[in-house]
């Protein structure tokens, strides 16, 4: 399936993926992140049950240094 | 004497809040923040590194959220919608954390705030349950309006972000402080420790700064200086300074008992 992640188009072999699968594919399991799918925040508690669809646009954010 | 800063019902021993940007590395960030004595630290919300940089250390490893109160900001946002979106992501990221710093900018060169968008965002965020510390211009009317929409702290600039120009309009700050029923913190513009002291002497409840520390030749030493500047200014404010007069016919030493 094809997803947009942080503005980059990415292809994944799997035909069905959850947000939890994506986090695992991106090798950021356990990192403190927040995920937005098509403008909607996906709570951490719902990663495993939230199915992604081809063409979904995701934002994966973290905390960085700032003033 | 306990003289704590109370923001949104929580007490803090330090009146110096610091940013975590512009440091050489996370080690220097941590050392400077330790030297500053700050308990509240700001962070920005940005796209996370994925792919080859996924293993890079993160800021949170050096500044554990258990040790510090995080103040996620909306730096780089130019509309109310972007700011609200960013802080909702921050709340999810930080497990429901409600204390945030709202800033909506109006111009990429000066980083001057857009107060119209700022007020709109503040209304939405307060309604959504956030405790909003808001960055704004030093306009007393806007500061009051931000308090009226429910912000828990108002943070006027001393001068422009990153400029280090110091307190350019102490009179406006004084009017804002006099009229406010919430803590007023100076956010942006402080360049050195005397600026911090002057802001506190005016009666500011605290100061938020980043570049003044991170941009110093020795950030850790400057962080220590800022801690003392804030403390000195606060104590001077509480002590109540002597009245200024052009001259005084009242010398500090006795006028009697002089030798002939």
PDB file of N, CA and C in Angstrom, chain B residues 27-88:
ATOM      1  N   UNK B  27      23.724  17.419  25.566  1.00  0.00           N
ATOM      2  CA  UNK B  27      24.479  17.464  26.820  1.00  0.00           C
ATOM      3  C   UNK B  27      24.584  18.918  27.317  1.00  0.00           C
ATOM      4  N   UNK B  28      24.870  19.794  26.371  1.00  0.00           N
ATOM      5  CA  UNK B  28      24.959  21.216  26.734  1.00  0.00           C
ATOM      6  C   UNK B  28      23.573  21.750  27.142  1.00  0.00           C
ATOM      7  N   UNK B  29      22.545  21.294  26.439  1.00  0.00           N
ATOM      8  CA  UNK B  29      21.177  21.687  26.788  1.00  0.00           C
ATOM      9  C   UNK B  29      20.908  21.353  28.249  1.00  0.00           C
ATOM     10  N   UNK B  30      21.215  20.115  28.607  1.00  0.00           N
ATOM     11  CA  UNK B  30      20.939  19.644  29.970  1.00  0.00           C
ATOM     12  C   UNK B  30      21.751  20.444  31.005  1.00  0.00           C
ATOM     13  N   UNK B  31      23.042  20.650  30.699  1.00  0.00           N
ATOM     14  CA  UNK B  31      23.909  21.357  31.644  1.00  0.00           C
ATOM     15  C   UNK B  31      23.410  22.790  31.859  1.00  0.00           C
ATOM     16  N   UNK B  32      23.007  23.433  30.774  1.00  0.00           N
ATOM     17  CA  UNK B  32      22.531  24.818  30.888  1.00  0.00           C
ATOM     18  C   UNK B  32      21.231  24.868  31.686  1.00  0.00           C
ATOM     19  N   UNK B  33      20.346  23.927  31.422  1.00  0.00           N
ATOM     20  CA  UNK B  33      19.061  23.939  32.132  1.00  0.00           C
ATOM     21  C   UNK B  33      19.275  23.652  33.615  1.00  0.00           C
ATOM     22  N   UNK B  34      20.187  22.748  33.924  1.00  0.00           N
ATOM     23  CA  UNK B  34      20.507  22.501  35.339  1.00  0.00           C
ATOM     24  C   UNK B  34      21.038  23.768  35.995  1.00  0.00           C
ATOM     25  N   UNK B  35      21.921  24.476  35.295  1.00  0.00           N
ATOM     26  CA  UNK B  35      22.509  25.698  35.863  1.00  0.00           C
ATOM     27  C   UNK B  35      21.457  26.797  36.024  1.00  0.00           C
ATOM     28  N   UNK B  36      20.450  26.792  35.170  1.00  0.00           N
ATOM     29  CA  UNK B  36      19.409  27.830  35.231  1.00  0.00           C
ATOM     30  C   UNK B  36      18.445  27.592  36.385  1.00  0.00           C
ATOM     31  N   UNK B  37      18.374  26.365  36.843  1.00  0.00           N
ATOM     32  CA  UNK B  37      17.425  26.022  37.906  1.00  0.00           C
ATOM     33  C   UNK B  37      15.982  25.955  37.420  1.00  0.00           C
ATOM     34  N   UNK B  38      15.767  26.051  36.104  1.00  0.00           N
ATOM     35  CA  UNK B  38      14.402  26.074  35.569  1.00  0.00           C
ATOM     36  C   UNK B  38      13.695  24.749  35.807  1.00  0.00           C
ATOM     37  N   UNK B  39      12.398  24.855  36.084  1.00  0.00           N
ATOM     38  CA  UNK B  39      11.570  23.649  36.241  1.00  0.00           C
ATOM     39  C   UNK B  39      10.656  23.461  35.042  1.00  0.00           C
ATOM     40  N   UNK B  40      10.378  24.574  34.345  1.00  0.00           N
ATOM     41  CA  UNK B  40       9.521  24.504  33.154  1.00  0.00           C
ATOM     42  C   UNK B  40      10.403  24.722  31.926  1.00  0.00           C
ATOM     43  N   UNK B  41      10.322  23.806  30.981  1.00  0.00           N
ATOM     44  CA  UNK B  41      11.143  23.917  29.765  1.00  0.00           C
ATOM     45  C   UNK B  41      10.247  23.815  28.532  1.00  0.00           C
ATOM     46  N   UNK B  42      10.509  24.682  27.571  1.00  0.00           N
ATOM     47  CA  UNK B  42       9.689  24.634  26.365  1.00  0.00           C
ATOM     48  C   UNK B  42      10.274  23.635  25.365  1.00  0.00           C
ATOM     49  N   UNK B  43       9.389  23.048  24.590  1.00  0.00           N
ATOM     50  CA  UNK B  43       9.809  22.169  23.492  1.00  0.00           C
ATOM     51  C   UNK B  43       8.954  22.486  22.267  1.00  0.00           C
ATOM     52  N   UNK B  44       9.497  22.171  21.108  1.00  0.00           N
ATOM     53  CA  UNK B  44       8.744  22.343  19.866  1.00  0.00           C
ATOM     54  C   UNK B  44       8.247  20.982  19.404  1.00  0.00           C
ATOM     55  N   UNK B  45       7.210  20.995  18.605  1.00  0.00           N
ATOM     56  CA  UNK B  45       6.642  19.764  18.041  1.00  0.00           C
ATOM     57  C   UNK B  45       6.975  19.739  16.554  1.00  0.00           C
ATOM     58  N   UNK B  46       7.710  18.719  16.149  1.00  0.00           N
ATOM     59  CA  UNK B  46       8.115  18.644  14.744  1.00  0.00           C
ATOM     60  C   UNK B  46       8.000  17.207  14.246  1.00  0.00           C
ATOM     61  N   UNK B  47       7.980  17.067  12.904  1.00  0.00           N
ATOM     62  CA  UNK B  47       7.986  15.739  12.303  1.00  0.00           C
ATOM     63  C   UNK B  47       9.151  14.936  12.852  1.00  0.00           C
ATOM     64  N   UNK B  48       8.871  13.703  13.232  1.00  0.00           N
ATOM     65  CA  UNK B  48       9.908  12.879  13.836  1.00  0.00           C
ATOM     66  C   UNK B  48      10.806  12.283  12.749  1.00  0.00           C
ATOM     67  N   UNK B  49      12.070  12.058  13.110  1.00  0.00           N
ATOM     68  CA  UNK B  49      13.009  11.440  12.179  1.00  0.00           C
ATOM     69  C   UNK B  49      12.627   9.995  11.940  1.00  0.00           C
ATOM     70  N   UNK B  50      12.418   9.654  10.694  1.00  0.00           N
ATOM     71  CA  UNK B  50      12.178   8.242  10.405  1.00  0.00           C
ATOM     72  C   UNK B  50      13.207   7.792   9.372  1.00  0.00           C
ATOM     73  N   UNK B  51      13.390   6.480   9.274  1.00  0.00           N
ATOM     74  CA  UNK B  51      14.402   5.976   8.347  1.00  0.00           C
ATOM     75  C   UNK B  51      15.754   5.904   9.012  1.00  0.00           C
ATOM     76  N   UNK B  52      16.783   6.417   8.344  1.00  0.00           N
ATOM     77  CA  UNK B  52      18.155   6.164   8.807  1.00  0.00           C
ATOM     78  C   UNK B  52      18.496   6.845  10.130  1.00  0.00           C
ATOM     79  N   UNK B  53      17.726   7.890  10.495  1.00  0.00           N
ATOM     80  CA  UNK B  53      18.057   8.600  11.737  1.00  0.00           C
ATOM     81  C   UNK B  53      17.163   8.184  12.908  1.00  0.00           C
ATOM     82  N   UNK B  54      16.413   7.111  12.733  1.00  0.00           N
ATOM     83  CA  UNK B  54      15.436   6.722  13.749  1.00  0.00           C
ATOM     84  C   UNK B  54      16.076   6.441  15.112  1.00  0.00           C
ATOM     85  N   UNK B  55      17.363   6.112  15.133  1.00  0.00           N
ATOM     86  CA  UNK B  55      18.014   5.747  16.393  1.00  0.00           C
ATOM     87  C   UNK B  55      18.683   6.918  17.103  1.00  0.00           C
ATOM     88  N   UNK B  56      18.624   8.104  16.525  1.00  0.00           N
ATOM     89  CA  UNK B  56      19.225   9.278  17.154  1.00  0.00           C
ATOM     90  C   UNK B  56      18.669   9.480  18.557  1.00  0.00           C
ATOM     91  N   UNK B  57      19.526   9.938  19.483  1.00  0.00           N
ATOM     92  CA  UNK B  57      18.991  10.204  20.826  1.00  0.00           C
ATOM     93  C   UNK B  57      17.962  11.321  20.757  1.00  0.00           C
ATOM     94  N   UNK B  58      17.021  11.300  21.682  1.00  0.00           N
ATOM     95  CA  UNK B  58      15.992  12.343  21.662  1.00  0.00           C
ATOM     96  C   UNK B  58      16.167  13.259  22.863  1.00  0.00           C
ATOM     97  N   UNK B  59      15.618  14.453  22.699  1.00  0.00           N
ATOM     98  CA  UNK B  59      15.677  15.463  23.761  1.00  0.00           C
ATOM     99  C   UNK B  59      15.114  14.914  25.069  1.00  0.00           C
ATOM    100  N   UNK B  60      14.051  14.110  24.940  1.00  0.00           N
ATOM    101  CA  UNK B  60      13.367  13.610  26.127  1.00  0.00           C
ATOM    102  C   UNK B  60      14.238  12.676  26.959  1.00  0.00           C
ATOM    103  N   UNK B  61      15.235  12.066  26.328  1.00  0.00           N
ATOM    104  CA  UNK B  61      16.133  11.207  27.092  1.00  0.00           C
ATOM    105  C   UNK B  61      17.037  12.044  27.993  1.00  0.00           C
ATOM    106  N   UNK B  62      17.351  13.263  27.548  1.00  0.00           N
ATOM    107  CA  UNK B  62      18.211  14.137  28.346  1.00  0.00           C
ATOM    108  C   UNK B  62      17.406  14.982  29.341  1.00  0.00           C
ATOM    109  N   UNK B  63      16.167  15.215  29.018  1.00  0.00           N
ATOM    110  CA  UNK B  63      15.288  15.996  29.904  1.00  0.00           C
ATOM    111  C   UNK B  63      14.026  15.177  30.169  1.00  0.00           C
ATOM    112  N   UNK B  64      14.121  14.194  31.057  1.00  0.00           N
ATOM    113  CA  UNK B  64      12.965  13.309  31.260  1.00  0.00           C
ATOM    114  C   UNK B  64      11.737  14.090  31.732  1.00  0.00           C
ATOM    115  N   UNK B  65      10.589  13.813  31.143  1.00  0.00           N
ATOM    116  CA  UNK B  65       9.352  14.510  31.517  1.00  0.00           C
ATOM    117  C   UNK B  65       9.001  14.330  33.003  1.00  0.00           C
ATOM    118  N   UNK B  66       9.589  13.337  33.662  1.00  0.00           N
ATOM    119  CA  UNK B  66       9.320  13.168  35.093  1.00  0.00           C
ATOM    120  C   UNK B  66      10.041  14.248  35.897  1.00  0.00           C
ATOM    121  N   UNK B  67      11.141  14.779  35.362  1.00  0.00           N
ATOM    122  CA  UNK B  67      11.942  15.759  36.097  1.00  0.00           C
ATOM    123  C   UNK B  67      11.530  17.204  35.815  1.00  0.00           C
ATOM    124  N   UNK B  68      10.990  17.431  34.642  1.00  0.00           N
ATOM    125  CA  UNK B  68      10.672  18.799  34.228  1.00  0.00           C
ATOM    126  C   UNK B  68       9.214  18.910  33.819  1.00  0.00           C
ATOM    127  N   UNK B  69       8.684  20.127  33.928  1.00  0.00           N
ATOM    128  CA  UNK B  69       7.367  20.384  33.359  1.00  0.00           C
ATOM    129  C   UNK B  69       7.585  20.852  31.927  1.00  0.00           C
ATOM    130  N   UNK B  70       7.058  20.088  30.998  1.00  0.00           N
ATOM    131  CA  UNK B  70       7.204  20.444  29.591  1.00  0.00           C
ATOM    132  C   UNK B  70       6.184  21.503  29.203  1.00  0.00           C
ATOM    133  N   UNK B  71       6.661  22.431  28.404  1.00  0.00           N
ATOM    134  CA  UNK B  71       5.778  23.463  27.885  1.00  0.00           C
ATOM    135  C   UNK B  71       5.880  23.421  26.355  1.00  0.00           C
ATOM    136  N   UNK B  72       5.051  22.578  25.727  1.00  0.00           N
ATOM    137  CA  UNK B  72       5.113  22.508  24.260  1.00  0.00           C
ATOM    138  C   UNK B  72       4.675  23.834  23.645  1.00  0.00           C
ATOM    139  N   UNK B  73       5.365  24.264  22.603  1.00  0.00           N
ATOM    140  CA  UNK B  73       5.051  25.555  21.998  1.00  0.00           C
ATOM    141  C   UNK B  73       4.498  25.390  20.586  1.00  0.00           C
ATOM    142  N   UNK B  74       4.126  26.517  20.011  1.00  0.00           N
ATOM    143  CA  UNK B  74       3.607  26.496  18.637  1.00  0.00           C
ATOM    144  C   UNK B  74       4.516  27.317  17.732  1.00  0.00           C
ATOM    145  N   UNK B  75       5.787  27.331  18.054  1.00  0.00           N
ATOM    146  CA  UNK B  75       6.758  28.088  17.258  1.00  0.00           C
ATOM    147  C   UNK B  75       6.610  27.723  15.783  1.00  0.00           C
ATOM    148  N   UNK B  76       6.644  28.722  14.945  1.00  0.00           N
ATOM    149  CA  UNK B  76       6.565  28.474  13.509  1.00  0.00           C
ATOM    150  C   UNK B  76       5.146  28.467  12.976  1.00  0.00           C
ATOM    151  N   UNK B  77       4.144  28.583  13.855  1.00  0.00           N
ATOM    152  CA  UNK B  77       2.756  28.605  13.395  1.00  0.00           C
ATOM    153  C   UNK B  77       2.346  30.043  13.071  1.00  0.00           C
ATOM    154  N   UNK B  78       1.657  30.183  11.935  1.00  0.00           N
ATOM    155  CA  UNK B  78       1.228  31.513  11.489  1.00  0.00           C
ATOM    156  C   UNK B  78      -0.290  31.675  11.472  1.00  0.00           C
ATOM    157  N   UNK B  79      -1.002  30.598  11.797  1.00  0.00           N
ATOM    158  CA  UNK B  79      -2.463  30.706  11.862  1.00  0.00           C
ATOM    159  C   UNK B  79      -2.947  30.048  13.156  1.00  0.00           C
ATOM    160  N   UNK B  80      -4.140  30.470  13.583  1.00  0.00           N
ATOM    161  CA  UNK B  80      -4.744  29.884  14.778  1.00  0.00           C
ATOM    162  C   UNK B  80      -4.943  28.381  14.582  1.00  0.00           C
ATOM    163  N   UNK B  81      -5.380  27.982  13.387  1.00  0.00           N
ATOM    164  CA  UNK B  81      -5.633  26.555  13.130  1.00  0.00           C
ATOM    165  C   UNK B  81      -4.371  25.722  13.285  1.00  0.00           C
ATOM    166  N   UNK B  82      -3.255  26.211  12.734  1.00  0.00           N
ATOM    167  CA  UNK B  82      -1.999  25.464  12.852  1.00  0.00           C
ATOM    168  C   UNK B  82      -1.562  25.339  14.309  1.00  0.00           C
ATOM    169  N   UNK B  83      -1.750  26.417  15.050  1.00  0.00           N
ATOM    170  CA  UNK B  83      -1.326  26.404  16.451  1.00  0.00           C
ATOM    171  C   UNK B  83      -2.163  25.406  17.262  1.00  0.00           C
ATOM    172  N   UNK B  84      -3.462  25.423  17.031  1.00  0.00           N
ATOM    173  CA  UNK B  84      -4.350  24.509  17.759  1.00  0.00           C
ATOM    174  C   UNK B  84      -4.020  23.062  17.396  1.00  0.00           C
ATOM    175  N   UNK B  85      -3.801  22.819  16.119  1.00  0.00           N
ATOM    176  CA  UNK B  85      -3.461  21.468  15.650  1.00  0.00           C
ATOM    177  C   UNK B  85      -2.174  20.987  16.311  1.00  0.00           C
ATOM    178  N   UNK B  86      -1.176  21.857  16.352  1.00  0.00           N
ATOM    179  CA  UNK B  86       0.121  21.505  16.947  1.00  0.00           C
ATOM    180  C   UNK B  86      -0.033  21.150  18.424  1.00  0.00           C
ATOM    181  N   UNK B  87      -0.822  21.923  19.151  1.00  0.00           N
ATOM    182  CA  UNK B  87      -0.927  21.672  20.589  1.00  0.00           C
ATOM    183  C   UNK B  87      -1.804  20.463  20.905  1.00  0.00           C
ATOM    184  N   UNK B  88      -2.719  20.157  20.026  1.00  0.00           N
ATOM    185  CA  UNK B  88      -3.479  18.909  20.223  1.00  0.00           C
ATOM    186  C   UNK B  88      -2.556  17.709  20.028  1.00  0.00           C
TER     187      UNK B  88
END
